[in-house]
PDB file of C-alpha atoms in Angstrom:
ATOM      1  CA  UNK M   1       0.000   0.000   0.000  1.00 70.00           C
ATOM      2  CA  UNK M   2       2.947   2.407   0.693  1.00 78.00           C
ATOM      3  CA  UNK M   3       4.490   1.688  -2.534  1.00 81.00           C
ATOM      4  CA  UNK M   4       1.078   2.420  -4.445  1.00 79.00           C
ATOM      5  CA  UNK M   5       0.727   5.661  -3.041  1.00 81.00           C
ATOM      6  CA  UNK M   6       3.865   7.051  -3.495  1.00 83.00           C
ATOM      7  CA  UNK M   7       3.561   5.919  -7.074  1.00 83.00           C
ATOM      8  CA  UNK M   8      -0.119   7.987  -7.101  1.00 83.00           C
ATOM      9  CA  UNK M   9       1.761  10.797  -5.438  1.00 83.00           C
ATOM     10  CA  UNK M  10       4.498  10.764  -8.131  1.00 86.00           C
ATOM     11  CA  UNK M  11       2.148  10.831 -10.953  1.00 85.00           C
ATOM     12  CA  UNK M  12       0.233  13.567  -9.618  1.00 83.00           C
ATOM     13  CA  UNK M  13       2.987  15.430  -9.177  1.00 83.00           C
ATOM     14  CA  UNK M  14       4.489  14.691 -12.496  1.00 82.00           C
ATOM     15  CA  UNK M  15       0.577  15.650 -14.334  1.00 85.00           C
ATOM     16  CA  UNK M  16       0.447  19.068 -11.950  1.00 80.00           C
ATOM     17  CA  UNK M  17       3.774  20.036 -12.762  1.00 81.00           C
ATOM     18  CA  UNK M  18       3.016  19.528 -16.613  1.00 83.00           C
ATOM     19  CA  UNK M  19      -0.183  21.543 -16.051  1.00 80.00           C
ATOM     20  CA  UNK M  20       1.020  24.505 -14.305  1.00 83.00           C
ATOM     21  CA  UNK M  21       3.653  24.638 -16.932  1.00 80.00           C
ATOM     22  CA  UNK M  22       1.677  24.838 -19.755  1.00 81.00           C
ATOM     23  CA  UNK M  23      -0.437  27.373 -18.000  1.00 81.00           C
ATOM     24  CA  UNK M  24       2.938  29.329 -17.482  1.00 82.00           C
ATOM     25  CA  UNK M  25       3.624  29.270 -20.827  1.00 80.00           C
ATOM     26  CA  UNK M  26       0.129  30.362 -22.247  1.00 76.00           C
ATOM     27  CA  UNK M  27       0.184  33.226 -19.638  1.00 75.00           C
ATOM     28  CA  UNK M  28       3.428  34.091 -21.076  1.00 77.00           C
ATOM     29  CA  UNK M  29       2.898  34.339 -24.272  1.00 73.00           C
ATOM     30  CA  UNK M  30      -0.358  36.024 -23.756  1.00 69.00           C
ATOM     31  CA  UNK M  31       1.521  38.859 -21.931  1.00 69.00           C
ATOM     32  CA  UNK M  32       3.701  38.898 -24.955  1.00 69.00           C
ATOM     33  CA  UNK M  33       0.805  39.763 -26.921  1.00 64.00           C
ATOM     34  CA  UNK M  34      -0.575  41.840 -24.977  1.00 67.00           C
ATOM     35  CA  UNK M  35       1.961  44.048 -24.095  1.00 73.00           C
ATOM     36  CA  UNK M  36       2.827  45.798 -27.961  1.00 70.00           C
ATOM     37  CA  UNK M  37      -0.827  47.123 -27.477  1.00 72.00           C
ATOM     38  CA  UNK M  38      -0.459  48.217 -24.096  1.00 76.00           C
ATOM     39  CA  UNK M  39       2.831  50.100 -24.418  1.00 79.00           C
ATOM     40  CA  UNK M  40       0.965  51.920 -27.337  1.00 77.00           C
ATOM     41  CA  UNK M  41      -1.818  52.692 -25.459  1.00 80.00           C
ATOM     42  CA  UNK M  42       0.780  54.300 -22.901  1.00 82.00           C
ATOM     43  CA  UNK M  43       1.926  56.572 -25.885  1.00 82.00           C
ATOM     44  CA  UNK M  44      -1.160  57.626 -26.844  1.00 80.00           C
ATOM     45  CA  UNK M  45      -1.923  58.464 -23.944  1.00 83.00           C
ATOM     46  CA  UNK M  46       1.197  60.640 -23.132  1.00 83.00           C
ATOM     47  CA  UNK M  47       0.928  61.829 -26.459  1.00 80.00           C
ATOM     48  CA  UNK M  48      -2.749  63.013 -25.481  1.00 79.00           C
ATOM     49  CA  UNK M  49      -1.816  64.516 -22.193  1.00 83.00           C
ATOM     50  CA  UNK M  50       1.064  66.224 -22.871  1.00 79.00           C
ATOM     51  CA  UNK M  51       0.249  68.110 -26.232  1.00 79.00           C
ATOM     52  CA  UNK M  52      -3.085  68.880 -24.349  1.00 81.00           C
ATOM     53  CA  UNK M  53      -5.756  67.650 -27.337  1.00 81.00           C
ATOM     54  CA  UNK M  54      -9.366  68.215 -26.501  1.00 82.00           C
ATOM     55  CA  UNK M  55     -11.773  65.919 -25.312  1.00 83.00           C
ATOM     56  CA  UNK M  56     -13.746  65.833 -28.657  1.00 81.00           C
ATOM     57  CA  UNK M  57     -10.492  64.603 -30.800  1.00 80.00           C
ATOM     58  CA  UNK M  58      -8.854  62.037 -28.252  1.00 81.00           C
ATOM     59  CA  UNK M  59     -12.432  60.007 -28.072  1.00 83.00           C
ATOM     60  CA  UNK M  60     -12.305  60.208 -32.245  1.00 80.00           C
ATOM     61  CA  UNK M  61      -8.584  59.133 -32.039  1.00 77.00           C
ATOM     62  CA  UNK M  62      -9.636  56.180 -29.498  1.00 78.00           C
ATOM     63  CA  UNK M  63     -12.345  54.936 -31.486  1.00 78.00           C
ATOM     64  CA  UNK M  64      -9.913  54.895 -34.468  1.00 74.00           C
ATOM     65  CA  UNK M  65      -7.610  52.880 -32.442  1.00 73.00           C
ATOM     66  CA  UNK M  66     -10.032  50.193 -31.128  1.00 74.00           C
ATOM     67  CA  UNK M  67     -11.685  49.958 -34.233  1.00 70.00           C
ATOM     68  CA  UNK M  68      -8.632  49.320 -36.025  1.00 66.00           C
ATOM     69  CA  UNK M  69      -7.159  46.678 -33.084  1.00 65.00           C
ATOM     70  CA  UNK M  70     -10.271  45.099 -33.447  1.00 61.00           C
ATOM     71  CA  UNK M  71      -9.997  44.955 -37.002  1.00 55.00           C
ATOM     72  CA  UNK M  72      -6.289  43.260 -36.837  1.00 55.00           C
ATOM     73  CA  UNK M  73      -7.224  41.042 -34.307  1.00 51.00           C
ATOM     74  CA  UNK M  74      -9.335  39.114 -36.734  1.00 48.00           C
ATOM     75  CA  UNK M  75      -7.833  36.146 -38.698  1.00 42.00           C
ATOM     76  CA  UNK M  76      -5.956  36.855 -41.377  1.00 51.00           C
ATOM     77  CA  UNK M  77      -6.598  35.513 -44.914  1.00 54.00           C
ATOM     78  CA  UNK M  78      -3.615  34.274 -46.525  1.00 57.00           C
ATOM     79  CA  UNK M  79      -2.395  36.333 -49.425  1.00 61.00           C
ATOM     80  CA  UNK M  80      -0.407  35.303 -52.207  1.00 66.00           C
ATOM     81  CA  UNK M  81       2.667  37.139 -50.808  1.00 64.00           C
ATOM     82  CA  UNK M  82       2.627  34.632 -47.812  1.00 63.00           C
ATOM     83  CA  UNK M  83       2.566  31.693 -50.263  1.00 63.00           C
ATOM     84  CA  UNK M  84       5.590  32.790 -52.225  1.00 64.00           C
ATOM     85  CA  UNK M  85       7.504  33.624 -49.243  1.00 66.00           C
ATOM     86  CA  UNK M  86       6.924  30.053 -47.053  1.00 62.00           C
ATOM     87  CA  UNK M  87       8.594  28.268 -49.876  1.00 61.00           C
ATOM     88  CA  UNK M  88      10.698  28.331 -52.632  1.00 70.00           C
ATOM     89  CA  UNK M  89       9.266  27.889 -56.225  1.00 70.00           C
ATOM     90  CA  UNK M  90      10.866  28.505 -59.656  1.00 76.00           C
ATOM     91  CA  UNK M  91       9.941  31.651 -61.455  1.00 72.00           C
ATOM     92  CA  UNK M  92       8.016  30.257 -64.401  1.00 74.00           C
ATOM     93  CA  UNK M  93       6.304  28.835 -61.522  1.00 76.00           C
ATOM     94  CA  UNK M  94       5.731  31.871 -59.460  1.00 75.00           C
ATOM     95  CA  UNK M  95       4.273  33.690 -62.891  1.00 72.00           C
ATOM     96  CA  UNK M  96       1.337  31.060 -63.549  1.00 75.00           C
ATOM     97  CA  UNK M  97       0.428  30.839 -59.873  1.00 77.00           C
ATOM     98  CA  UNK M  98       0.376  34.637 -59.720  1.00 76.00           C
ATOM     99  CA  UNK M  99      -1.960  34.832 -62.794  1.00 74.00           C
ATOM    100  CA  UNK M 100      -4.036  32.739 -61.806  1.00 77.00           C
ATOM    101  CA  UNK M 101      -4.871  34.038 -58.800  1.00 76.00           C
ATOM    102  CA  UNK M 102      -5.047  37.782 -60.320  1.00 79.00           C
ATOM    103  CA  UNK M 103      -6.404  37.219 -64.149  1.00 80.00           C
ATOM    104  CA  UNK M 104     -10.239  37.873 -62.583  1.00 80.00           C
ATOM    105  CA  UNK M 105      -8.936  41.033 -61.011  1.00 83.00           C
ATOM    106  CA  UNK M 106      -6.794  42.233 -63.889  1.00 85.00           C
ATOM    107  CA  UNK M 107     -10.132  40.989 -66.442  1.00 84.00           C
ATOM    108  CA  UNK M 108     -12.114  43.470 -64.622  1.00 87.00           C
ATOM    109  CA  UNK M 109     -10.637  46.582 -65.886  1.00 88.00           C
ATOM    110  CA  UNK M 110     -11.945  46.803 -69.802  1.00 89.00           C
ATOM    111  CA  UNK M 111      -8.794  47.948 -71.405  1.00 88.00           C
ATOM    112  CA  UNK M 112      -6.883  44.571 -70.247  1.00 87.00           C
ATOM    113  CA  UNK M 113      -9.789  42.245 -70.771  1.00 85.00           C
ATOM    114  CA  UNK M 114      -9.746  43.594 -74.562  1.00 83.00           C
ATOM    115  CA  UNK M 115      -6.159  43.333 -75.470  1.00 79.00           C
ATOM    116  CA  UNK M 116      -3.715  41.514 -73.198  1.00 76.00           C
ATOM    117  CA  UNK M 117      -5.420  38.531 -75.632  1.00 73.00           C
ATOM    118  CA  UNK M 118      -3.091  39.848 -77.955  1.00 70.00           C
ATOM    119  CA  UNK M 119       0.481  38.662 -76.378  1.00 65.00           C
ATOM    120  CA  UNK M 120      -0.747  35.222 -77.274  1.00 53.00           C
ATOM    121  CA  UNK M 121       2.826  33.799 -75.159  1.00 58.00           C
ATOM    122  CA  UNK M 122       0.973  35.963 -72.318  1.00 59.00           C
ATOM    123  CA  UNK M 123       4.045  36.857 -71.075  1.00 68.00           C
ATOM    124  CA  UNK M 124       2.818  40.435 -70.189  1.00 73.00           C
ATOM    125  CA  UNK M 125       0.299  39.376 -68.767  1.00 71.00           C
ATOM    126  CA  UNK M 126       1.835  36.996 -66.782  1.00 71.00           C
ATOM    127  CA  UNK M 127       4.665  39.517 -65.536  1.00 76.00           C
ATOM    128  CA  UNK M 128       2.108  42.254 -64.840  1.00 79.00           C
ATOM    129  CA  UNK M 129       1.101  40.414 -62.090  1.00 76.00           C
ATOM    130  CA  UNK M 130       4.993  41.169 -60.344  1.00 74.00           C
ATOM    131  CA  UNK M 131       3.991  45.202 -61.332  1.00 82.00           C
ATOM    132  CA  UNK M 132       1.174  45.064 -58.375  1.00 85.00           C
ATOM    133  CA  UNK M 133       1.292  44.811 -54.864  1.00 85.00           C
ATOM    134  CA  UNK M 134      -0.542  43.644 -51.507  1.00 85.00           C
ATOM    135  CA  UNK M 135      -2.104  45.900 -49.202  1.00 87.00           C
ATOM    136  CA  UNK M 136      -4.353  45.829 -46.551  1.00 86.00           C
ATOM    137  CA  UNK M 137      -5.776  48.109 -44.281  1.00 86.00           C
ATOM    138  CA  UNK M 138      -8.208  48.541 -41.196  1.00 84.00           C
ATOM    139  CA  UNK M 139     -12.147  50.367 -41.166  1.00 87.00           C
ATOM    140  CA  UNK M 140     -11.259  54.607 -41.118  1.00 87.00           C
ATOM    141  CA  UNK M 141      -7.797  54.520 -43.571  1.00 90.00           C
ATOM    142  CA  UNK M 142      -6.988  56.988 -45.961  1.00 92.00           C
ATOM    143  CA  UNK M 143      -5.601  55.602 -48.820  1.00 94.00           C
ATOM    144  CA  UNK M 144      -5.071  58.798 -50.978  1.00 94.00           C
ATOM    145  CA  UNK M 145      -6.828  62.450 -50.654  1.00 94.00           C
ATOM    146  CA  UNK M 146      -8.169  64.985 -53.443  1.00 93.00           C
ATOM    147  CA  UNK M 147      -4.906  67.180 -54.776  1.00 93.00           C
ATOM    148  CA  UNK M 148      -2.573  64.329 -54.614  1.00 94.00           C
ATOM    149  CA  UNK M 149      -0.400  63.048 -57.705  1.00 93.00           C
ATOM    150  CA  UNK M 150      -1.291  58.927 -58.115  1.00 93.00           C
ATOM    151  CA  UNK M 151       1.546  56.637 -58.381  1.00 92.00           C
ATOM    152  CA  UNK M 152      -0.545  53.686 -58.341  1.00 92.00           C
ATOM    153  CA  UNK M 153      -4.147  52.255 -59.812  1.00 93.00           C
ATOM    154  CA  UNK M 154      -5.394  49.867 -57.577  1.00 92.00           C
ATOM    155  CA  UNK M 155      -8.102  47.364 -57.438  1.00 91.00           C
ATOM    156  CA  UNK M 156     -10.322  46.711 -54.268  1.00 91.00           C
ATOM    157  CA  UNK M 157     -10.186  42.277 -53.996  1.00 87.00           C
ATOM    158  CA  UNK M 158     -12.102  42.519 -50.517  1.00 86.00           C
ATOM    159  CA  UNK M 159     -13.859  44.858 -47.806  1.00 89.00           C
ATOM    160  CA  UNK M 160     -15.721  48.105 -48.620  1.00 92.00           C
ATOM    161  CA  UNK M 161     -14.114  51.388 -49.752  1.00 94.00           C
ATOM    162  CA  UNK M 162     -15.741  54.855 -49.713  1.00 94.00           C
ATOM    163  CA  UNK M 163     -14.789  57.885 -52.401  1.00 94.00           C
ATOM    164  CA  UNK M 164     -15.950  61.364 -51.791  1.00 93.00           C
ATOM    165  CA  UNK M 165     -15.200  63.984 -54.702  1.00 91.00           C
ATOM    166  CA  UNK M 166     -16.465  67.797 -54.441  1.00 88.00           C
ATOM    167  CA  UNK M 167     -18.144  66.604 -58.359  1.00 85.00           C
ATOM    168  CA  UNK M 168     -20.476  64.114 -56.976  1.00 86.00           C
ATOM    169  CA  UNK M 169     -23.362  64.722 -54.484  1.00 84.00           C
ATOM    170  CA  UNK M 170     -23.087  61.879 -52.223  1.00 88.00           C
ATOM    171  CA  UNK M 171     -20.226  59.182 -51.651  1.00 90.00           C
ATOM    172  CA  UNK M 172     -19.739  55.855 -53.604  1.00 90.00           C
ATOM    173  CA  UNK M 173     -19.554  53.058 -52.169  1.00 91.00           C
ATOM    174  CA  UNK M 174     -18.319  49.988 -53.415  1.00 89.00           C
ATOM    175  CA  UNK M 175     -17.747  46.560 -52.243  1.00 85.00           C
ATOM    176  CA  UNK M 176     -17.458  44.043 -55.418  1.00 75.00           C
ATOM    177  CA  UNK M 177     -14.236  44.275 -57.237  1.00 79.00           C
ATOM    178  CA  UNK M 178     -13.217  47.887 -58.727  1.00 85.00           C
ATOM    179  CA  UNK M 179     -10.516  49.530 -60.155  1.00 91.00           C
ATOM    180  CA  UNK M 180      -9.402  52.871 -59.191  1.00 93.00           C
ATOM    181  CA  UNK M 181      -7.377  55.604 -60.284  1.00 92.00           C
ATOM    182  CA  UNK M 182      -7.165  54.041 -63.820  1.00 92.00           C
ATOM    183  CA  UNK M 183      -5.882  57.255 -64.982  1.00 92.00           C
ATOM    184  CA  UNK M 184      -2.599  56.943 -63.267  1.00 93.00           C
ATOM    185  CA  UNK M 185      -1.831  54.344 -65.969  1.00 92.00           C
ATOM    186  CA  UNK M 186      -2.049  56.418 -68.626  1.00 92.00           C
ATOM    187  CA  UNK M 187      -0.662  60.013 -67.754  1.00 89.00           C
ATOM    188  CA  UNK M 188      -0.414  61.965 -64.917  1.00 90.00           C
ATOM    189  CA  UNK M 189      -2.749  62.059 -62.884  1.00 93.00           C
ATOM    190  CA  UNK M 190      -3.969  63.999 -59.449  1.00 93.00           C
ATOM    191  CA  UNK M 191      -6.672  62.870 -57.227  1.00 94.00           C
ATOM    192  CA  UNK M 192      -9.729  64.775 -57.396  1.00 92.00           C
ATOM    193  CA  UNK M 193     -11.410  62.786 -54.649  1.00 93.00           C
ATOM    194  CA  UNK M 194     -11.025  61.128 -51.592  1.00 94.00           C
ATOM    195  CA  UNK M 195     -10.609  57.250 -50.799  1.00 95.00           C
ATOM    196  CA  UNK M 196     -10.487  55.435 -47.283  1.00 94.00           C
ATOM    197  CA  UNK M 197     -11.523  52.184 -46.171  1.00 92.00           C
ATOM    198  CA  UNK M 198     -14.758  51.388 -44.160  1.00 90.00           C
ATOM    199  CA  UNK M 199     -13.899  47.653 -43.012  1.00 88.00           C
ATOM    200  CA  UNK M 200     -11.210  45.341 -42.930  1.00 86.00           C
ATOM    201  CA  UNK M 201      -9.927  45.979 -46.574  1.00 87.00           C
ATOM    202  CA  UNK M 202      -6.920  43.931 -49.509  1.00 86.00           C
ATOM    203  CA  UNK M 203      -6.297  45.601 -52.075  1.00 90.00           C
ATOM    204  CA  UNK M 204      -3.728  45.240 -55.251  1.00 88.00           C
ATOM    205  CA  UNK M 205      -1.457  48.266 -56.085  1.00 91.00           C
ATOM    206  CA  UNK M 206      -0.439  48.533 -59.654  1.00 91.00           C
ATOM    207  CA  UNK M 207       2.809  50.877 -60.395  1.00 91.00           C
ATOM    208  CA  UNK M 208       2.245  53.498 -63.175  1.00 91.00           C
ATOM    209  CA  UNK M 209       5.965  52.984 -63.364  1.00 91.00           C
ATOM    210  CA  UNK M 210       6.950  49.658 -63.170  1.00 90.00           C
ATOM    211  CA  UNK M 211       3.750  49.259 -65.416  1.00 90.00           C
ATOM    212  CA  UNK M 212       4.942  51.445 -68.212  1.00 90.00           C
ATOM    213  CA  UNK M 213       8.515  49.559 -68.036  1.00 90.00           C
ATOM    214  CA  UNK M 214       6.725  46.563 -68.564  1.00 88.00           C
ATOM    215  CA  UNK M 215       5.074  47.337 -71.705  1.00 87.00           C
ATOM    216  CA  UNK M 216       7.917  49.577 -73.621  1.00 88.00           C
ATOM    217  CA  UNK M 217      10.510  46.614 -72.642  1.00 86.00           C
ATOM    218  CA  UNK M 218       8.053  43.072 -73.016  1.00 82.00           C
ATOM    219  CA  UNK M 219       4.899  44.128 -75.029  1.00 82.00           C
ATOM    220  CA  UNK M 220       4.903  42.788 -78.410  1.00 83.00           C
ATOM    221  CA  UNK M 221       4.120  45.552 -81.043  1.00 86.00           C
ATOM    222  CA  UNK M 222       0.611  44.948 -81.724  1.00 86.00           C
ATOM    223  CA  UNK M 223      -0.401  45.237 -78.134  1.00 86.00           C
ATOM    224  CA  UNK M 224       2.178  48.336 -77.133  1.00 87.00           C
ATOM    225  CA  UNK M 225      -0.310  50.128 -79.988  1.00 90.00           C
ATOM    226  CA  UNK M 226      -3.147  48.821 -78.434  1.00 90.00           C
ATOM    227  CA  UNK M 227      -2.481  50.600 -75.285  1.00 91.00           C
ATOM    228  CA  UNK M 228      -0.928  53.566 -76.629  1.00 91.00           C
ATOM    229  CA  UNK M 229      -4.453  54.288 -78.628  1.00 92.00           C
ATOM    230  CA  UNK M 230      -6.183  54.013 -75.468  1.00 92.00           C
ATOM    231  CA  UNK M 231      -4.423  56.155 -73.585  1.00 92.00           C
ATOM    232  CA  UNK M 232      -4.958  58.262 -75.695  1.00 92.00           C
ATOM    233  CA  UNK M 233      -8.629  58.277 -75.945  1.00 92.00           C
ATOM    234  CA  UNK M 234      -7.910  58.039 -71.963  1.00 91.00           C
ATOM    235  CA  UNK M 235      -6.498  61.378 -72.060  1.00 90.00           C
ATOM    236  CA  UNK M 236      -9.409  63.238 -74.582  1.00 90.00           C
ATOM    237  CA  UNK M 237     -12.087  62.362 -71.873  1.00 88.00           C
ATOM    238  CA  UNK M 238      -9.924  63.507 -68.820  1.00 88.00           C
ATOM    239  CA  UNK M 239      -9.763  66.780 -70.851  1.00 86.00           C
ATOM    240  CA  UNK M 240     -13.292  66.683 -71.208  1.00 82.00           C
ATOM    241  CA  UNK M 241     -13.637  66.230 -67.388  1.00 77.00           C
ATOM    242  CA  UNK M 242     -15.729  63.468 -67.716  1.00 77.00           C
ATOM    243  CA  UNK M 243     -13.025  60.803 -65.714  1.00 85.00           C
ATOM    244  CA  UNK M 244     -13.122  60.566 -61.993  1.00 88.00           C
ATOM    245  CA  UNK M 245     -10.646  58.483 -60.260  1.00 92.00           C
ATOM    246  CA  UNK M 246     -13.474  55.931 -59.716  1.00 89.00           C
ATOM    247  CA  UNK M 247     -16.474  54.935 -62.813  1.00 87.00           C
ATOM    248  CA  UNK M 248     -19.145  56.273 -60.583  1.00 79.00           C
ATOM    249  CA  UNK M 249     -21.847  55.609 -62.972  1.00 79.00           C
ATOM    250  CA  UNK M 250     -23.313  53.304 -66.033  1.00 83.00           C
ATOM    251  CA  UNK M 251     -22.237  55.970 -68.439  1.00 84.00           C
ATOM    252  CA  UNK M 252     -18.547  56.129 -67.312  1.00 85.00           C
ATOM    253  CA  UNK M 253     -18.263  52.617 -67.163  1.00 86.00           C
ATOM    254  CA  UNK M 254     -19.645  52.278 -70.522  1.00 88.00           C
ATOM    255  CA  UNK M 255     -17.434  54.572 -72.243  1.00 88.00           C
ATOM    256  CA  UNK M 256     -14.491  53.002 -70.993  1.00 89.00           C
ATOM    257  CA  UNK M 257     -15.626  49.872 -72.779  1.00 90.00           C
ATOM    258  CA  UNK M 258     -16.393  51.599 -75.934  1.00 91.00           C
ATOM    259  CA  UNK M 259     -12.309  52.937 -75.684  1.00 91.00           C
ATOM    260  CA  UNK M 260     -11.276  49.607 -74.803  1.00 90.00           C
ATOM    261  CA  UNK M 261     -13.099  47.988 -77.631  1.00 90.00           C
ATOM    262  CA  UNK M 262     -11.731  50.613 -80.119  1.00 90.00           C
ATOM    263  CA  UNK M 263      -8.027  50.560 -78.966  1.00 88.00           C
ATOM    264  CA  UNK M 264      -8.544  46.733 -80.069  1.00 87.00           C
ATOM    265  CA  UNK M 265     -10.103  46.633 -83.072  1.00 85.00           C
ATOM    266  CA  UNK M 266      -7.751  49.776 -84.209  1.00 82.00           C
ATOM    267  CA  UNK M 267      -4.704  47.860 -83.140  1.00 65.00           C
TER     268      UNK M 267
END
């Protein structure tokens, strides 16, 4: 009987110890997490006191906060970055995977639906998709503001996005896939609205720059005169003030179409 219950005693001491370790170490690493937010909350809250901001704009700059901790807090979904960076793949590799994870975004905007068909190798196609990248951003962000010169057109993939311009009456708001600041593609061009987030948002950044690289160096002819004639019909309806950085309405979206559809049948 002695020998029995010193073996009991032994195993409950070996299963307690095991359990109050593991409780050690989640406690541990939950401190861990916790602590990044709490030392910013400490700055923010210096920051607040000893600048002296009003009432009124440290509760707006809380709520920003919150919202946007609650927003990261969420799980997030795995992007193609994160694939391409857990492993190693060869490039011809990395270029199908990339298009065909980005060929319905890129298909959305007319102009590249209508012609990219014509690199039949679809190597431009293909290498666009390095031209763009991954962003993502919590409810409240600013992405650009009217007055501003656009380096990038960008495409929403997921969340909702607001745009306020002084030429519209109300906001748009969008949620299904959209392309904006198209213009930036094909000239310069400054913002003449506003865009921020209003939930958990990805988006894809395309580089005017890297973008017209692309196509002087890789396009075959055919197609680098495709693109050329619509940027140039681009650039008769900004003229006529009749582009916004967003196609707000049936009409704008339908006229882009009709340039698209002529750039292609002209090249």
């Amino acid at each position: 009987e002695r020998a029995f219950a010193c073996v009991v005693v032994l195993i409950a001491l070996v299963t307690f110890s095991t359990f109050i370790g593991k409780m050690t170490t989640a406690l541990t690493q939950l401190l861990h997490i916790n602590s990044k937010h709490f030392n910013q909350q400490v700055m923010l809250r210096k920051f607040l006191c000893e600048n002296k901001i009003p009432a009124s704009v440290s509760q707006s700059m809380w709520h920003v906060y919150r919202t946007q901790q609650l927003s990261t807090e969420k799980q997030k979904q795995p992007i193609l970055s994160d694939v391409l960076k857990s492993f190693h793949m060869p490039m011809e590799l990395q270029l199908r995977l990339a298009w065909v994870v980005r060929q319905r975004l890129f298909s959305e905007l007319p102009v590249f639906r209508r012609v990219l068909h014509i690199d039949q190798r679809s190597s431009v196609a293909q290498a666009l998709c390095f031209c763009v990248g991954e962003r993502a951003a919590a409810p409240g962000h600013e992405i650009f503001a009217k007055g501003q010169r656009a380096r990038f057109a960008l495409c929403l993939a997921d969340g909702k996005m607001s745009y306020e311009s002084s030429r519209r009456e109300q906001a748009v708001e969008f949620t299904s896939v959209e392309w904006v600041s198209e213009a930036a593609l094909w000239g310069v061009w400054t913002h003449v609205g506003t865009l921020s987030t209003m939930s958990s948002c990805r988006w894809l950044e395309l580089d005017e720059r890297k973008f017209r690289e692309l196509v002087e160096q890789r396009a075959p002819k055919a197609l680098r005169e495709a693109l050329c004639i619509y940027a140039g019909l681009f650039e008769a309806a900004v003229q006529e003030e009749r582009i916004l950085d967003i196609p707000c309405d049936p009409v704008d979206v339908h006229a882009r179409k009709e340039m698209a559809k002529a750039a292609a049948d002209q090249a």
